Short mmCIF file of C-alpha atoms and ligand atoms in Angstrom, two decimals:
data_model
loop_
_atom_site.label_atom_id
_atom_site.label_comp_id
_atom_site.label_asym_id
_atom_site.label_seq_id
_atom_site.Cartn_x
_atom_site.Cartn_y
_atom_site.Cartn_z
CA UNK A 1 -73.38 50.63 21.59
CA UNK A 2 -69.74 49.82 20.91
CA UNK A 3 -68.07 47.96 23.74
CA UNK A 4 -64.51 47.96 24.93
CA UNK A 5 -63.47 45.02 27.09
CA UNK A 6 -67.05 44.62 28.26
CA UNK A 7 -67.74 48.20 29.30
CA UNK A 8 -69.77 50.73 27.37
CA UNK A 9 -68.29 54.01 26.24
CA UNK A 10 -70.85 55.97 28.22
CA UNK A 11 -69.88 54.09 31.39
CA UNK A 12 -66.25 54.87 30.73
CA UNK A 13 -66.88 58.52 30.12
CA UNK A 14 -68.93 58.76 33.32
CA UNK A 15 -66.35 57.09 35.50
CA UNK A 16 -63.23 58.55 33.96
CA UNK A 17 -64.82 61.99 34.08
CA UNK A 18 -65.34 61.58 37.80
CA UNK A 19 -61.78 60.56 38.50
CA UNK A 20 -60.42 63.52 36.61
CA UNK A 21 -59.08 61.93 33.45
CA UNK A 22 -59.81 63.42 30.07
CA UNK A 23 -63.11 61.90 28.95
CA UNK A 24 -61.77 60.99 25.54
CA UNK A 25 -64.08 58.68 23.66
CA UNK A 26 -61.41 57.47 21.24
CA UNK A 27 -61.67 53.70 21.03
CA UNK A 28 -58.21 52.13 21.00
CA UNK A 29 -57.59 48.51 20.15
CA UNK A 30 -57.70 46.07 23.10
CA UNK A 31 -54.26 45.22 24.45
CA UNK A 32 -52.51 41.94 23.71
CA UNK A 33 -50.55 41.30 26.93
CA UNK A 34 -48.81 38.20 25.59
CA UNK A 35 -47.45 40.23 22.69
CA UNK A 36 -46.58 43.12 24.99
CA UNK A 37 -44.60 40.78 27.27
CA UNK A 38 -42.23 40.07 24.40
CA UNK A 39 -41.06 43.69 24.70
CA UNK A 40 -39.99 43.16 28.34
CA UNK A 41 -36.78 41.10 28.51
CA UNK A 42 -37.12 40.41 32.23
CA UNK A 43 -40.54 38.81 31.76
CA UNK A 44 -38.88 36.17 29.59
CA UNK A 45 -36.54 35.21 32.44
CA UNK A 46 -37.75 31.92 33.95
CA UNK A 47 -37.52 31.32 37.69
CA UNK A 48 -36.86 27.68 38.63
CA UNK A 49 -38.28 26.62 35.28
CA UNK A 50 -41.48 28.61 35.77
CA UNK A 51 -42.69 31.65 33.84
CA UNK A 52 -42.12 34.81 35.88
CA UNK A 53 -45.47 36.30 36.91
CA UNK A 54 -44.77 39.91 37.82
CA UNK A 55 -47.55 41.42 39.94
CA UNK A 56 -45.69 44.23 41.70
CA UNK A 57 -45.91 47.12 39.25
CA UNK A 58 -47.36 49.42 41.92
CA UNK A 59 -43.93 49.23 43.58
CA UNK A 60 -42.06 49.51 40.27
CA UNK A 61 -42.95 48.49 36.74
CA UNK A 62 -40.72 46.51 34.38
CA UNK A 63 -39.06 48.21 31.39
CA UNK A 64 -39.63 47.50 27.70
CA UNK A 65 -36.75 47.11 25.29
CA UNK A 66 -37.76 50.43 23.69
CA UNK A 67 -36.85 52.25 26.93
CA UNK A 68 -33.65 50.26 27.48
CA UNK A 69 -32.60 50.89 23.88
CA UNK A 70 -33.32 54.63 24.03
CA UNK A 71 -31.08 55.04 27.08
CA UNK A 72 -28.40 52.75 25.71
CA UNK A 73 -28.38 54.55 22.37
CA UNK A 74 -28.14 57.92 24.11
CA UNK A 75 -25.12 56.83 26.14
CA UNK A 76 -23.46 55.21 23.13
CA UNK A 77 -23.91 58.14 20.75
CA UNK A 78 -24.66 61.42 22.45
CA UNK A 79 -23.82 61.67 26.14
CA UNK A 80 -22.29 64.89 27.47
CA UNK A 81 -23.44 67.19 30.24
CA UNK A 82 -26.37 69.46 29.35
CA UNK A 83 -26.79 73.26 29.27
CA UNK A 84 -23.07 74.06 29.19
CA UNK A 85 -20.92 72.64 26.39
CA UNK A 86 -20.94 74.35 22.98
CA UNK A 87 -19.59 71.34 21.13
CA UNK A 88 -21.83 69.15 18.95
CA UNK A 89 -22.63 66.23 21.25
CA UNK A 90 -23.22 68.53 24.24
CA UNK A 91 -25.72 70.51 22.19
CA UNK A 92 -27.37 67.29 21.03
CA UNK A 93 -27.58 66.03 24.60
CA UNK A 94 -29.20 69.30 25.69
CA UNK A 95 -31.67 69.16 22.80
CA UNK A 96 -32.61 65.58 23.62
CA UNK A 97 -33.04 66.33 27.32
CA UNK A 98 -35.29 69.31 26.56
CA UNK A 99 -37.21 67.29 23.94
CA UNK A 100 -37.87 64.70 26.67
CA UNK A 101 -39.29 67.47 28.85
CA UNK A 102 -41.62 68.58 26.05
CA UNK A 103 -42.70 64.97 25.43
CA UNK A 104 -43.54 64.39 29.09
CA UNK A 105 -45.36 67.72 29.18
CA UNK A 106 -47.53 66.71 26.22
CA UNK A 107 -48.27 63.42 27.97
CA UNK A 108 -50.02 65.27 30.83
CA UNK A 109 -51.33 68.09 28.59
CA UNK A 110 -49.28 70.76 30.35
CA UNK A 111 -50.15 74.20 28.92
CA UNK A 112 -46.46 75.24 28.90
CA UNK A 113 -44.32 72.08 28.91
CA UNK A 114 -41.00 73.87 28.46
CA UNK A 115 -41.52 75.93 31.64
CA UNK A 116 -43.88 73.87 33.77
CA UNK A 117 -42.24 70.42 33.76
CA UNK A 118 -39.52 70.03 36.38
CA UNK A 119 -37.50 66.82 36.43
CA UNK A 120 -36.79 65.49 39.90
CA UNK A 121 -35.35 62.25 41.29
CA UNK A 122 -38.80 60.74 41.92
CA UNK A 123 -42.27 61.84 43.00
CA UNK A 124 -41.08 61.96 46.60
CA UNK A 125 -38.66 64.73 45.65
CA UNK A 126 -41.38 66.49 43.62
CA UNK A 127 -43.68 66.58 46.65
CA UNK A 128 -40.85 67.67 48.95
CA UNK A 129 -40.04 70.45 46.50
CA UNK A 130 -43.56 71.83 46.89
CA UNK A 131 -43.48 71.50 50.68
CA UNK A 132 -40.06 73.15 51.00
CA UNK A 133 -40.41 75.84 48.35
CA UNK A 134 -44.11 76.74 48.14
CA UNK A 135 -44.76 75.65 51.71
CA UNK A 136 -42.03 77.70 53.34
CA UNK A 137 -42.87 80.76 51.25
CA UNK A 138 -46.60 80.60 51.91
CA UNK A 139 -47.36 78.84 55.19
CA UNK A 140 -46.88 79.93 58.78
CA UNK A 141 -48.38 79.60 62.25
CA UNK A 142 -52.15 79.28 62.15
CA UNK A 143 -52.27 78.13 58.53
CA UNK A 144 -53.74 74.76 57.67
CA UNK A 145 -53.03 72.02 55.12
CA UNK A 146 -55.63 69.40 54.24
CA UNK A 147 -54.46 65.90 53.31
CA UNK A 148 -56.20 62.53 53.30
CA UNK A 149 -55.89 59.47 55.51
CA UNK A 150 -54.87 57.34 52.54
CA UNK A 151 -51.70 59.21 51.54
CA UNK A 152 -48.39 57.52 50.86
CA UNK A 153 -45.74 58.76 53.30
CA UNK A 154 -44.32 60.83 50.40
CA UNK A 155 -47.35 63.13 50.57
CA UNK A 156 -47.56 63.12 54.35
CA UNK A 157 -44.12 63.29 56.00
CA UNK A 158 -42.95 66.43 54.08
CA UNK A 159 -46.05 68.22 55.38
CA UNK A 160 -45.48 66.87 58.90
CA UNK A 161 -41.92 68.26 58.83
CA UNK A 162 -43.27 71.63 57.66
CA UNK A 163 -46.07 71.55 60.24
CA UNK A 164 -43.62 70.95 63.08
CA UNK A 165 -41.26 73.67 61.84
CA UNK A 166 -43.84 76.34 61.08
CA UNK A 167 -46.76 75.62 63.42
CA UNK A 168 -48.99 74.62 60.53
CA UNK A 169 -52.15 72.63 61.28
CA UNK A 170 -52.66 69.36 59.37
CA UNK A 171 -56.18 68.13 58.70
CA UNK A 172 -57.27 64.93 57.01
CA UNK A 173 -60.13 63.84 54.79
CA UNK A 174 -61.15 60.60 56.48
CA UNK A 175 -61.26 57.10 55.05
CA UNK A 176 -64.83 56.12 54.26
CA UNK A 177 -66.62 52.83 53.75
CA UNK A 178 -65.06 50.39 51.26
CA UNK A 179 -61.80 52.32 51.08
CA UNK A 180 -63.33 55.42 49.50
CA UNK A 181 -62.72 58.88 50.94
CA UNK A 182 -65.53 60.24 53.10
CA UNK A 183 -66.21 63.65 51.58
CA UNK A 184 -69.31 64.37 53.68
CA UNK A 185 -67.46 66.89 55.85
CA UNK A 186 -65.35 68.39 53.07
CA UNK A 187 -66.80 71.92 53.30
CA UNK A 188 -65.90 72.21 56.98
CA UNK A 189 -62.48 70.57 56.60
CA UNK A 190 -61.41 72.80 53.74
CA UNK A 191 -62.47 76.08 55.32
CA UNK A 192 -59.41 78.28 55.91
CA UNK A 193 -57.00 75.80 54.36
CA UNK A 194 -54.17 77.09 52.13
CA UNK A 195 -53.16 73.82 50.47
CA UNK A 196 -54.89 70.52 49.76
CA UNK A 197 -52.70 67.49 49.03
CA UNK A 198 -54.34 64.36 47.72
CA UNK A 199 -53.37 61.13 46.04
CA UNK A 200 -55.34 60.45 42.84
CA UNK A 201 -55.13 56.71 43.39
CA UNK A 202 -54.33 54.81 46.57
CA UNK A 203 -51.31 52.51 46.39
CA UNK A 204 -52.91 50.26 49.02
CA UNK A 205 -56.64 50.25 48.26
CA UNK A 206 -56.61 51.06 44.56
CA UNK A 207 -59.23 53.73 45.26
CA UNK A 208 -59.62 56.25 42.43
CA UNK A 209 -60.17 59.51 44.25
CA UNK A 210 -62.94 61.77 42.90
CA UNK A 211 -60.82 64.82 42.19
CA UNK A 212 -63.54 67.12 40.89
CA UNK A 213 -65.34 67.87 44.17
CA UNK A 214 -62.03 68.14 46.05
CA UNK A 215 -60.52 70.58 43.55
CA UNK A 216 -63.74 72.62 43.47
CA UNK A 217 -63.96 72.84 47.26
CA UNK A 218 -60.25 73.65 47.59
CA UNK A 219 -60.37 76.43 45.03
CA UNK A 220 -63.57 77.85 46.51
CA UNK A 221 -61.67 78.06 49.82
CA UNK A 222 -58.71 79.76 48.08
CA UNK A 223 -56.38 76.77 48.50
CA UNK A 224 -53.93 75.34 45.97
CA UNK A 225 -54.21 71.64 45.13
CA UNK A 226 -51.31 69.19 44.97
CA UNK A 227 -52.08 65.86 43.29
CA UNK A 228 -49.93 62.79 43.83
CA UNK A 229 -50.39 60.95 40.53
CA UNK A 230 -47.77 58.24 41.20
CA UNK A 231 -50.34 55.44 40.89
CA UNK A 232 -52.54 57.24 38.36
CA UNK A 233 -50.26 58.53 35.61
CA UNK A 234 -49.06 55.04 34.58
CA UNK A 235 -52.59 53.69 34.22
CA UNK A 236 -55.18 56.29 33.15
CA UNK A 237 -55.29 59.27 30.79
CA UNK A 238 -54.16 62.39 32.59
CA UNK A 239 -54.87 65.99 31.66
CA UNK A 240 -53.63 68.55 34.17
CA UNK A 241 -55.66 71.33 32.58
CA UNK A 242 -58.94 69.41 32.71
CA UNK A 243 -58.16 68.25 36.23
CA UNK A 244 -57.74 71.82 37.45
CA UNK A 245 -55.05 71.06 40.05
CA UNK A 246 -52.16 73.44 40.68
CA UNK A 247 -49.29 70.99 41.18
CA UNK A 248 -49.01 67.35 40.19
CA UNK A 249 -46.23 64.82 40.66
CA UNK A 250 -45.47 61.37 39.32
CA UNK A 251 -42.56 58.99 39.13
CA UNK A 252 -40.89 57.43 36.08
CA UNK A 253 -40.16 53.93 37.33
CA UNK A 254 -43.83 53.04 37.89
CA UNK A 255 -44.71 53.87 34.27
CA UNK A 256 -42.20 51.75 32.34
CA UNK A 257 -39.46 54.36 32.69
CA UNK A 258 -36.17 54.12 34.57
CA UNK A 259 -35.57 54.77 38.26
CA UNK A 260 -34.00 58.09 39.23
CA UNK A 261 -36.52 60.35 37.51
CA UNK A 262 -39.72 61.96 38.69
CA UNK A 263 -41.82 64.80 37.38
CA UNK A 264 -43.30 67.87 38.97
CA UNK A 265 -45.83 69.79 36.93
CA UNK A 266 -46.88 73.15 38.35
CA UNK A 267 -48.73 76.19 37.02
CA UNK A 268 -46.12 78.55 35.59
CA UNK A 269 -47.32 81.51 37.66
CA UNK A 270 -46.99 79.54 40.89
CA UNK A 271 -43.57 78.09 40.01
CA UNK A 272 -42.42 81.54 38.97
CA UNK A 273 -43.22 82.97 42.39
CA UNK A 274 -41.53 80.15 44.32
CA UNK A 275 -37.97 80.29 45.68
CA UNK A 276 -35.51 77.59 44.55
CA UNK A 277 -35.55 74.27 46.40
CA UNK A 278 -31.95 73.06 46.12
CA UNK A 279 -29.03 75.38 45.40
CA UNK A 280 -26.01 74.69 43.21
CA UNK A 281 -24.95 74.62 39.59
CA UNK A 282 -27.51 74.90 36.77
CA UNK A 283 -30.16 76.72 38.82
CA UNK A 284 -28.67 80.23 38.61
CA UNK A 285 -28.17 82.97 36.03
CA UNK A 286 -25.55 84.72 38.15
CA UNK A 287 -23.71 84.22 41.43
CA UNK A 288 -21.60 86.66 43.46
CA UNK A 289 -20.01 85.97 46.78
CA UNK A 290 -22.87 87.73 48.48
CA UNK A 291 -25.80 86.25 46.57
CA UNK A 292 -27.27 84.72 43.42
CA UNK A 293 -29.92 85.28 40.77
CA UNK A 294 -32.01 82.18 40.07
CA UNK A 295 -32.38 80.77 36.57
CA UNK A 296 -35.60 80.86 34.55
CA UNK A 297 -38.21 78.11 34.80
CA UNK A 298 -37.84 75.20 34.96
CA UNK A 299 -34.06 75.19 35.53
CA UNK A 300 -34.46 77.18 38.74
CA UNK A 301 -35.60 73.89 40.27
CA UNK A 302 -33.02 71.61 38.66
CA UNK A 303 -29.82 72.11 40.64
CA UNK A 304 -26.84 70.03 39.56
CA UNK A 305 -26.44 67.65 36.64
CA UNK A 306 -29.94 66.35 35.92
CA UNK A 307 -31.01 62.74 35.16
CA UNK A 308 -30.37 63.09 31.40
CA UNK A 309 -30.51 59.49 30.24
CA UNK A 310 -33.41 58.89 32.62
CA UNK A 311 -35.41 61.75 31.08
CA UNK A 312 -34.78 60.26 27.63
CA UNK A 313 -35.84 56.85 28.95
CA UNK A 314 -39.00 58.33 30.46
CA UNK A 315 -39.89 60.01 27.15
CA UNK A 316 -39.45 56.62 25.44
CA UNK A 317 -41.75 55.06 28.08
CA UNK A 318 -44.37 57.71 27.36
CA UNK A 319 -44.03 57.01 23.62
CA UNK A 320 -44.47 53.32 24.32
CA UNK A 321 -47.56 53.80 26.51
CA UNK A 322 -49.13 56.07 23.94
CA UNK A 323 -48.74 53.54 21.13
CA UNK A 324 -51.52 51.69 22.95
CA UNK A 325 -53.28 54.71 24.41
CA UNK A 326 -53.91 55.20 28.10
CA UNK A 327 -57.61 54.65 27.54
CA UNK A 328 -56.82 51.15 26.27
CA UNK A 329 -54.43 50.54 29.19
CA UNK A 330 -57.20 51.56 31.60
CA UNK A 331 -59.82 49.42 29.83
CA UNK A 332 -57.50 46.41 29.97
CA UNK A 333 -56.67 46.85 33.64
CA UNK A 334 -60.25 47.50 34.61
CA UNK A 335 -61.45 44.33 32.90
CA UNK A 336 -58.55 42.33 34.40
CA UNK A 337 -59.28 43.74 37.86
CA UNK A 338 -62.93 42.66 37.51
CA UNK A 339 -61.74 39.19 36.51
CA UNK A 340 -59.29 39.03 39.44
CA UNK A 341 -61.91 40.12 42.00
CA UNK A 342 -64.33 37.43 40.73
CA UNK A 343 -61.73 34.73 40.38
CA UNK A 344 -60.19 35.22 43.82
CA UNK A 345 -63.63 35.30 45.45
CA UNK A 346 -64.71 32.13 43.64
CA UNK A 347 -61.51 30.25 44.49
CA UNK A 348 -60.99 31.32 48.07
CA UNK A 349 -64.32 32.66 49.38
CA UNK A 350 -64.25 34.23 52.81
CA UNK A 351 -60.67 33.09 53.52
CA UNK A 352 -59.44 35.92 51.33
CA UNK A 353 -60.39 39.57 51.77
CA UNK A 354 -59.50 42.27 49.31
CA UNK A 355 -59.32 45.78 50.71
CA UNK A 356 -60.76 48.75 48.84
CA UNK A 357 -63.71 49.35 46.52
CA UNK A 358 -65.48 46.25 45.16
CA UNK A 359 -66.54 48.08 41.97
CA UNK A 360 -63.74 47.89 39.34
CA UNK A 361 -64.95 51.23 37.93
CA UNK A 362 -63.85 52.93 41.15
CA UNK A 363 -60.50 51.30 41.59
CA UNK A 364 -57.21 50.52 39.93
CA UNK A 365 -55.57 47.12 39.57
CA UNK A 366 -53.96 47.30 43.02
CA UNK A 367 -55.24 44.34 45.05
CA UNK A 368 -54.31 44.40 48.74
CA UNK A 369 -55.18 41.02 50.19
CA UNK A 370 -55.69 39.65 53.69
CA UNK A 371 -55.50 35.86 53.83
CA UNK A 372 -57.10 34.40 56.95
CA UNK A 373 -54.47 33.21 59.42
CA UNK A 374 -51.49 33.78 57.13
CA UNK A 375 -49.05 36.65 57.51
CA UNK A 376 -48.63 38.71 54.31
CA UNK A 377 -44.87 38.05 54.28
CA UNK A 378 -45.52 34.30 54.42
CA UNK A 379 -48.00 34.67 51.54
CA UNK A 380 -45.39 36.49 49.51
CA UNK A 381 -42.76 33.84 50.22
CA UNK A 382 -45.01 30.96 49.18
CA UNK A 383 -45.98 32.87 46.04
CA UNK A 384 -42.30 33.39 45.21
CA UNK A 385 -41.93 29.60 45.04
CA UNK A 386 -44.46 29.79 42.21
CA UNK A 387 -42.47 32.62 40.58
CA UNK A 388 -45.35 34.99 41.42
CA UNK A 389 -43.99 38.38 42.56
CA UNK A 390 -46.19 40.43 44.89
CA UNK A 391 -45.33 42.93 47.62
CA UNK A 392 -45.98 42.34 51.31
CA UNK A 393 -45.69 45.17 53.80
CA UNK A 394 -47.16 48.47 54.90
CA UNK A 395 -46.64 50.03 51.45
CA UNK A 396 -45.39 53.29 53.03
CA UNK A 397 -48.90 54.09 54.21
CA UNK A 398 -48.69 53.29 57.91
CA UNK A 399 -51.52 55.58 59.07
CA UNK A 400 -53.84 53.82 56.59
CA UNK A 401 -52.66 50.41 57.81
CA UNK A 402 -53.63 51.41 61.34
CA UNK A 403 -57.08 52.48 60.16
CA UNK A 404 -57.51 49.16 58.38
CA UNK A 405 -56.45 47.40 61.58
CA UNK A 406 -53.60 45.51 59.92
CA UNK A 407 -49.82 45.75 60.08
CA UNK A 408 -49.32 44.74 56.47
CA UNK A 409 -51.10 43.45 53.39
CA UNK A 410 -50.11 41.11 50.57
CA UNK A 411 -50.50 43.27 47.48
CA UNK A 412 -50.75 42.17 43.88
CA UNK A 413 -50.81 44.92 41.28
CA UNK A 414 -51.68 44.68 37.59
CA UNK A 415 -50.31 46.43 34.54
CA UNK A 416 -50.53 46.27 30.77
CA UNK A 417 -48.35 43.16 30.50
CA UNK A 418 -50.52 41.10 32.87
CA UNK A 419 -53.35 38.87 31.76
CA UNK A 420 -55.78 36.25 33.04
CA UNK A 421 -53.03 33.62 33.11
CA UNK A 422 -51.18 35.77 35.65
CA UNK A 423 -54.31 36.12 37.79
CA UNK A 424 -54.89 32.35 37.56
CA UNK A 425 -51.27 31.74 38.64
CA UNK A 426 -51.79 34.12 41.57
CA UNK A 427 -54.97 32.37 42.63
CA UNK A 428 -53.41 28.90 42.39
CA UNK A 429 -50.39 30.02 44.42
CA UNK A 430 -52.68 31.57 47.05
CA UNK A 431 -54.46 28.21 47.26
CA UNK A 432 -51.08 26.64 48.01
CA UNK A 433 -50.42 29.19 50.75
CA UNK A 434 -53.79 28.42 52.32
CA UNK A 435 -53.12 24.67 52.24
CA UNK A 436 -49.57 25.11 53.57
CA UNK A 437 -50.55 27.26 56.55
CA UNK A 438 -53.98 25.73 57.30
N1 LIG B 501 -47.01 58.24 46.09
C1 LIG B 501 -47.65 57.08 45.88
C2 LIG B 501 -49.14 57.06 45.77
C3 LIG B 501 -46.90 55.91 45.73
O1 LIG B 501 -47.54 54.76 45.52
C4 LIG B 501 -45.49 55.97 45.84
C5 LIG B 501 -44.63 54.73 45.76
C6 LIG B 501 -44.89 57.20 46.03
C7 LIG B 501 -45.68 58.32 46.18
C8 LIG B 501 -43.39 57.37 46.10
O2 LIG B 501 -42.80 57.04 44.88
P1 LIG B 501 -41.22 57.22 44.71
O3 LIG B 501 -40.94 56.86 43.31
O4 LIG B 501 -40.90 58.61 45.03
O5 LIG B 501 -40.61 56.26 45.69
N2 LIG B 501 -45.28 53.57 46.17
C9 LIG B 501 -44.71 52.37 46.38
C10 LIG B 501 -45.46 51.24 46.66
O6 LIG B 501 -46.69 51.23 46.78
N3 LIG B 501 -44.64 50.19 46.83
O7 LIG B 501 -43.38 50.61 46.63
C11 LIG B 501 -43.41 51.97 46.34
#
């Protein structure tokens, strides 16, 4: 059987099918991270004479020249505000902004990109939009929302605010062994619930959440499903129709795009029935002193001047990712994650623990590490002296940190521009940290 970075196609189909990605069997060429790095100006910036080893893409990815150029070119040639001017460049700006929406919609296989893709500031705003608009229209005292114990604060705090305001009950799918979700009690937990909110991939544990049983149970209970794809969309093929969720959010800056733009995809019928989130210009068809008529989808949810250049940059990022294919990105990261897990275990043995699933097929390239006797912030500082960038902290998942019994972790995260040299540099720098603090 043909192999791709050491894994068989049937293995890939089985695993990717379980995590909700489209089980495309197209074989893309393996990635060449050294070549890819040439597209990222910042990765050519030395730090104290050392090559910069960027291992913090889960916090924010770096940007290729193709994205920087697209935004620069837009500002130099076309910029004007959108959806208002009738002069040439204003019409061009509007066309380019709407083309970016269509491009992003195709990226996630949205059935109706021009109506179902809402641009937001980030995924946090996308999730808040659902909580404020859908939540306040549909949830009241006695209703229940089911989340998981591994959520980022962005998919937890908006629901806590709503729960406190409306007397809504919050339930949680518990953390299981090895950082997986424990779905054994799912039937009971989901009974009577009106909304299920779940991250597709943990930003702390790397866990790829099995969406299929969760979506099936939620829909059987009559609940809508909100997927937080912030750590999934940049790394694996995503097909909202195949996934079967009702809302899905992701954020541009983690997927080679600029900051300041996020995406909410929602089923047109659901978005149609929802009240606006923010009020102001752009989101109305008419306003009188005593009221307003909201605009059509998706503009109803885009109050004020939108992130125009950022949408164009995000579309360029999507173009860039798709020149390789998300299946190839996933294959690369999965193989590199397997290498990293082996390498770090070989080099540091029991002094280093990596949270989350041990099987690379069930996890992303997010590696949260606990180094015996060394505080994660100290680890990060020593690594910085080696020009190795990782994140130390609670990763905006404090309830999960408590369950893991730690205040923080030292987290390295992999992307398409990383390779074995980066993992080797990480491991060597960790060795230094161990020697320094021993
Ligand atoms: N959801 C998940 C799963 C995330 O990992 C993050 C950001 C967010 C939501 C929020 O994204 P934003 O663009 O709206 O801020 N996670 C991280 C991280 O792990 N380190 O820095 C940001």
